Amino acid sequence: MHCAQHCNRTRGTATLAVCEATGGHEDTLLGALLELAIPAHRADPAKIKAYIESFGKRAKTDPIDARWLSHYGRDGAAVLPRWQPADPCQQQFALFVARRLDLVAMRVQEKNRMKAPRSRLIADNIAARLAEPDRPIETLNAQIGTLIAESHNLALRAKALRSVPGIGPVLVSLLLAVMPELGSLNRRQAASLAGCAPHPKDSGKASWHRSTTGGRRQIRPALFIAALAACRGDNHLAIAYNALLNTAKPKRVALTAIMRKIITIANAASGTL
């Protein structure tokens, strides 16, 4: 883990400590900085890498990385968000949901292996592995439900999300864990974080097809399933979907528009709490 600290008194700015996100190994450092009342920023490693490469530099050692973190902190000190400790309940909830995602992904991988032509030779082994994640997933589902029921804040937010057509229990827990900012964003920010905002790709007079990229990768697949469910129901989203199809919009484009509507409505519903 790399950390850099700078103090630029000539510009009148306070000390800011910058460290990279390292999967939780930085938590002890950030806790110590909090106790010392030193503001800190936990940087996205991908952004740090892009920042360094923007200067045409590729050399990498611990001292070099620390110096670049210091430069990054100095250049962005005015706008870099300061790290704040997560609410313990929210943190535990997010860990449960993340673990559930991991186990579901493992189960999908094993199912895909089972379908491979040569897998008949190891079918018994794969079948045994397939049965392993089921019980932990059921346990995590119960723990996630208990946390929601016991937390007034989570329960209120979950109730608001469940009122949105297409949103079921899995997406509720995912949004609560991965997009805790819901309710404090504008509609464009919410759509962008969910990975369903169309980004322009224009140059001069040329304008190409706008694609939806980026966002928090866990949200988009679940949001797609929610859009499918909503479009098959009897609600205003299904009406909007059919209206788009009637204007000759491709089904995928229409579904993406419904995904955007769902996350926008979820954000608005969360903002009324």
GROMACS .gro file of N, CA and C in nm, residues 197-262:
model
  198
  197ALA      N    1  -2.643   0.546  -1.840
  197ALA     CA    2  -2.653   0.680  -1.896
  197ALA      C    3  -2.586   0.682  -2.033
  198PRO      N    4  -2.651   0.734  -2.137
  198PRO     CA    5  -2.589   0.739  -2.270
  198PRO      C    6  -2.482   0.849  -2.276
  199HIS      N    7  -2.363   0.811  -2.317
  199HIS     CA    8  -2.252   0.907  -2.324
  199HIS      C    9  -2.231   0.948  -2.469
  200PRO      N   10  -2.221   1.081  -2.495
  200PRO     CA   11  -2.203   1.127  -2.633
  200PRO      C   12  -2.068   1.087  -2.689
  201LYS      N   13  -2.066   1.068  -2.820
  201LYS     CA   14  -1.942   1.035  -2.891
  201LYS      C   15  -1.942   1.117  -3.020
  202ASP      N   16  -1.916   1.247  -3.004
  202ASP     CA   17  -1.923   1.341  -3.115
  202ASP      C   18  -1.785   1.399  -3.144
  203SER      N   19  -1.765   1.437  -3.268
  203SER     CA   20  -1.643   1.506  -3.307
  203SER      C   21  -1.675   1.596  -3.425
  204GLY      N   22  -1.663   1.728  -3.404
  204GLY     CA   23  -1.700   1.821  -3.511
  204GLY      C   24  -1.846   1.805  -3.546
  205LYS      N   25  -1.872   1.784  -3.674
  205LYS     CA   26  -2.011   1.767  -3.719
  205LYS      C   27  -2.055   1.621  -3.713
  206ALA      N   28  -1.961   1.532  -3.685
  206ALA     CA   29  -1.994   1.389  -3.679
  206ALA      C   30  -2.051   1.354  -3.543
  207SER      N   31  -2.151   1.270  -3.543
  207SER     CA   32  -2.213   1.226  -3.419
  207SER      C   33  -2.241   1.076  -3.430
  208TRP      N   34  -2.177   0.998  -3.344
  208TRP     CA   35  -2.192   0.853  -3.347
  208TRP      C   36  -2.293   0.806  -3.242
  209HIS      N   37  -2.323   0.679  -3.252
  209HIS     CA   38  -2.418   0.618  -3.159
  209HIS      C   39  -2.371   0.636  -3.015
  210ARG      N   40  -2.461   0.679  -2.928
  210ARG     CA   41  -2.427   0.696  -2.788
  210ARG      C   42  -2.441   0.564  -2.714
  211SER      N   43  -2.339   0.529  -2.638
  211SER     CA   44  -2.340   0.402  -2.567
  211SER      C   45  -2.342   0.424  -2.417
  212THR      N   46  -2.391   0.324  -2.345
  212THR     CA   47  -2.394   0.331  -2.199
  212THR      C   48  -2.276   0.251  -2.146
  213THR      N   49  -2.181   0.321  -2.086
  213THR     CA   50  -2.061   0.256  -2.033
  213THR      C   51  -2.034   0.309  -1.893
  214GLY      N   52  -1.942   0.240  -1.825
  214GLY     CA   53  -1.901   0.286  -1.693
  214GLY      C   54  -2.003   0.250  -1.585
  215GLY      N   55  -1.996   0.322  -1.476
  215GLY     CA   56  -2.086   0.295  -1.364
  215GLY      C   57  -2.035   0.180  -1.278
  216ARG      N   58  -2.112   0.146  -1.180
  216ARG     CA   59  -2.077   0.037  -1.090
  216ARG      C   60  -2.126  -0.094  -1.150
  217ARG      N   61  -2.030  -0.177  -1.187
  217ARG     CA   62  -2.055  -0.293  -1.272
  217ARG      C   63  -2.156  -0.391  -1.215
  218GLN      N   64  -2.173  -0.395  -1.082
  218GLN     CA   65  -2.266  -0.493  -1.023
  218GLN      C   66  -2.411  -0.456  -1.050
  219ILE      N   67  -2.439  -0.327  -1.075
  219ILE     CA   68  -2.577  -0.280  -1.083
  219ILE      C   69  -2.643  -0.314  -1.216
  220ARG      N   70  -2.573  -0.293  -1.324
  220ARG     CA   71  -2.635  -0.300  -1.457
  220ARG      C   72  -2.702  -0.435  -1.487
  221PRO      N   73  -2.637  -0.552  -1.462
  221PRO     CA   74  -2.706  -0.678  -1.493
  221PRO      C   75  -2.837  -0.695  -1.415
  222ALA      N   76  -2.836  -0.661  -1.287
  222ALA     CA   77  -2.958  -0.674  -1.206
  222ALA      C   78  -3.064  -0.574  -1.250
  223LEU      N   79  -3.020  -0.457  -1.293
  223LEU     CA   80  -3.114  -0.356  -1.340
  223LEU      C   81  -3.178  -0.398  -1.472
  224PHE      N   82  -3.102  -0.470  -1.554
  224PHE     CA   83  -3.155  -0.522  -1.681
  224PHE      C   84  -3.267  -0.622  -1.654
  225ILE      N   85  -3.247  -0.711  -1.557
  225ILE     CA   86  -3.349  -0.808  -1.520
  225ILE      C   87  -3.473  -0.737  -1.465
  226ALA      N   88  -3.450  -0.632  -1.386
  226ALA     CA   89  -3.562  -0.555  -1.331
  226ALA      C   90  -3.643  -0.490  -1.443
  227ALA      N   91  -3.572  -0.440  -1.545
  227ALA     CA   92  -3.642  -0.379  -1.659
  227ALA      C   93  -3.726  -0.481  -1.734
  228LEU      N   94  -3.672  -0.602  -1.752
  228LEU     CA   95  -3.748  -0.708  -1.818
  228LEU      C   96  -3.876  -0.739  -1.739
  229ALA      N   97  -3.863  -0.749  -1.607
  229ALA     CA   98  -3.979  -0.779  -1.522
  229ALA      C   99  -4.082  -0.668  -1.530
  230ALA      N  100  -4.035  -0.544  -1.527
  230ALA     CA  101  -4.128  -0.430  -1.530
  230ALA      C  102  -4.203  -0.423  -1.663
  231CYS      N  103  -4.133  -0.453  -1.773
  231CYS     CA  104  -4.194  -0.444  -1.905
  231CYS      C  105  -4.299  -0.552  -1.928
  232ARG      N  106  -4.294  -0.659  -1.850
  232ARG     CA  107  -4.392  -0.766  -1.864
  232ARG      C  108  -4.512  -0.746  -1.771
  233GLY      N  109  -4.507  -0.643  -1.688
  233GLY     CA  110  -4.613  -0.620  -1.591
  233GLY      C  111  -4.719  -0.524  -1.641
  234ASP      N  112  -4.805  -0.485  -1.549
  234ASP     CA  113  -4.912  -0.389  -1.579
  234ASP      C  114  -4.881  -0.261  -1.503
  235ASN      N  115  -4.799  -0.177  -1.562
  235ASN     CA  116  -4.756  -0.055  -1.495
  235ASN      C  117  -4.715   0.049  -1.599
  236HIS      N  118  -4.684   0.168  -1.552
  236HIS     CA  119  -4.651   0.277  -1.644
  236HIS      C  120  -4.519   0.253  -1.719
  237LEU      N  121  -4.429   0.173  -1.662
  237LEU     CA  122  -4.304   0.143  -1.731
  237LEU      C  123  -4.327   0.052  -1.850
  238ALA      N  124  -4.419  -0.044  -1.835
  238ALA     CA  125  -4.454  -0.131  -1.947
  238ALA      C  126  -4.518  -0.050  -2.060
  239ILE      N  127  -4.600   0.048  -2.023
  239ILE     CA  128  -4.663   0.135  -2.123
  239ILE      C  129  -4.555   0.215  -2.196
  240ALA      N  130  -4.459   0.268  -2.121
  240ALA     CA  131  -4.350   0.346  -2.182
  240ALA      C  132  -4.265   0.258  -2.274
  241TYR      N  133  -4.241   0.134  -2.233
  241TYR     CA  134  -4.162   0.040  -2.314
  241TYR      C  135  -4.232   0.013  -2.447
  242ASN      N  136  -4.361  -0.016  -2.442
  242ASN     CA  137  -4.436  -0.045  -2.565
  242ASN      C  138  -4.444   0.078  -2.655
  243ALA      N  139  -4.452   0.195  -2.594
  243ALA     CA  140  -4.454   0.318  -2.673
  243ALA      C  141  -4.322   0.336  -2.749
  244LEU      N  142  -4.212   0.302  -2.686
  244LEU     CA  143  -4.082   0.311  -2.753
  244LEU      C  144  -4.073   0.211  -2.867
  245LEU      N  145  -4.124   0.090  -2.845
  245LEU     CA  146  -4.123  -0.010  -2.952
  245LEU      C  147  -4.209   0.036  -3.070
  246ASN      N  148  -4.319   0.103  -3.041
  246ASN     CA  149  -4.408   0.152  -3.147
  246ASN      C  150  -4.345   0.262  -3.230
  247THR      N  151  -4.240   0.325  -3.177
  247THR     CA  152  -4.168   0.427  -3.254
  247THR      C  153  -4.046   0.367  -3.325
  248ALA      N  154  -4.045   0.232  -3.333
  248ALA     CA  155  -3.939   0.157  -3.404
  248ALA      C  156  -3.806   0.157  -3.332
  249LYS      N  157  -3.807   0.181  -3.201
  249LYS     CA  158  -3.684   0.170  -3.124
  249LYS      C  159  -3.648   0.022  -3.108
  250PRO      N  160  -3.522  -0.015  -3.123
  250PRO     CA  161  -3.482  -0.154  -3.099
  250PRO      C  162  -3.512  -0.194  -2.954
  251LYS      N  163  -3.540  -0.321  -2.933
  251LYS     CA  164  -3.577  -0.367  -2.799
  251LYS      C  165  -3.469  -0.335  -2.696
  252ARG      N  166  -3.345  -0.352  -2.733
  252ARG     CA  167  -3.236  -0.328  -2.638
  252ARG      C  168  -3.230  -0.181  -2.599
  253VAL      N  169  -3.251  -0.092  -2.695
  253VAL     CA  170  -3.252   0.051  -2.666
  253VAL      C  171  -3.370   0.086  -2.575
  254ALA      N  172  -3.485   0.026  -2.604
  254ALA     CA  173  -3.604   0.050  -2.522
  254ALA      C  174  -3.583   0.000  -2.380
  255LEU      N  175  -3.522  -0.118  -2.365
  255LEU     CA  176  -3.496  -0.173  -2.231
  255LEU      C  177  -3.397  -0.087  -2.153
  256THR      N  178  -3.298  -0.035  -2.224
  256THR     CA  179  -3.202   0.055  -2.158
  256THR      C  180  -3.271   0.180  -2.107
  257ALA      N  181  -3.365   0.231  -2.185
  257ALA     CA  182  -3.441   0.349  -2.142
  257ALA      C  183  -3.524   0.317  -2.018
  258ILE      N  184  -3.581   0.196  -2.011
  258ILE     CA  185  -3.657   0.157  -1.893
  258ILE      C  186  -3.565   0.139  -1.773
  259MET      N  187  -3.446   0.084  -1.795
  259MET     CA  188  -3.348   0.074  -1.686
  259MET      C  189  -3.318   0.212  -1.628
  260ARG      N  190  -3.303   0.308  -1.717
  260ARG     CA  191  -3.274   0.445  -1.673
  260ARG      C  192  -3.392   0.502  -1.596
  261LYS      N  193  -3.513   0.473  -1.640
  261LYS     CA  194  -3.632   0.521  -1.569
  261LYS      C  195  -3.640   0.457  -1.430
  262ILE      N  196  -3.609   0.328  -1.420
  262ILE     CA  197  -3.617   0.259  -1.291
  262ILE      C  198  -3.522   0.320  -1.190
   0.00000   0.00000   0.00000
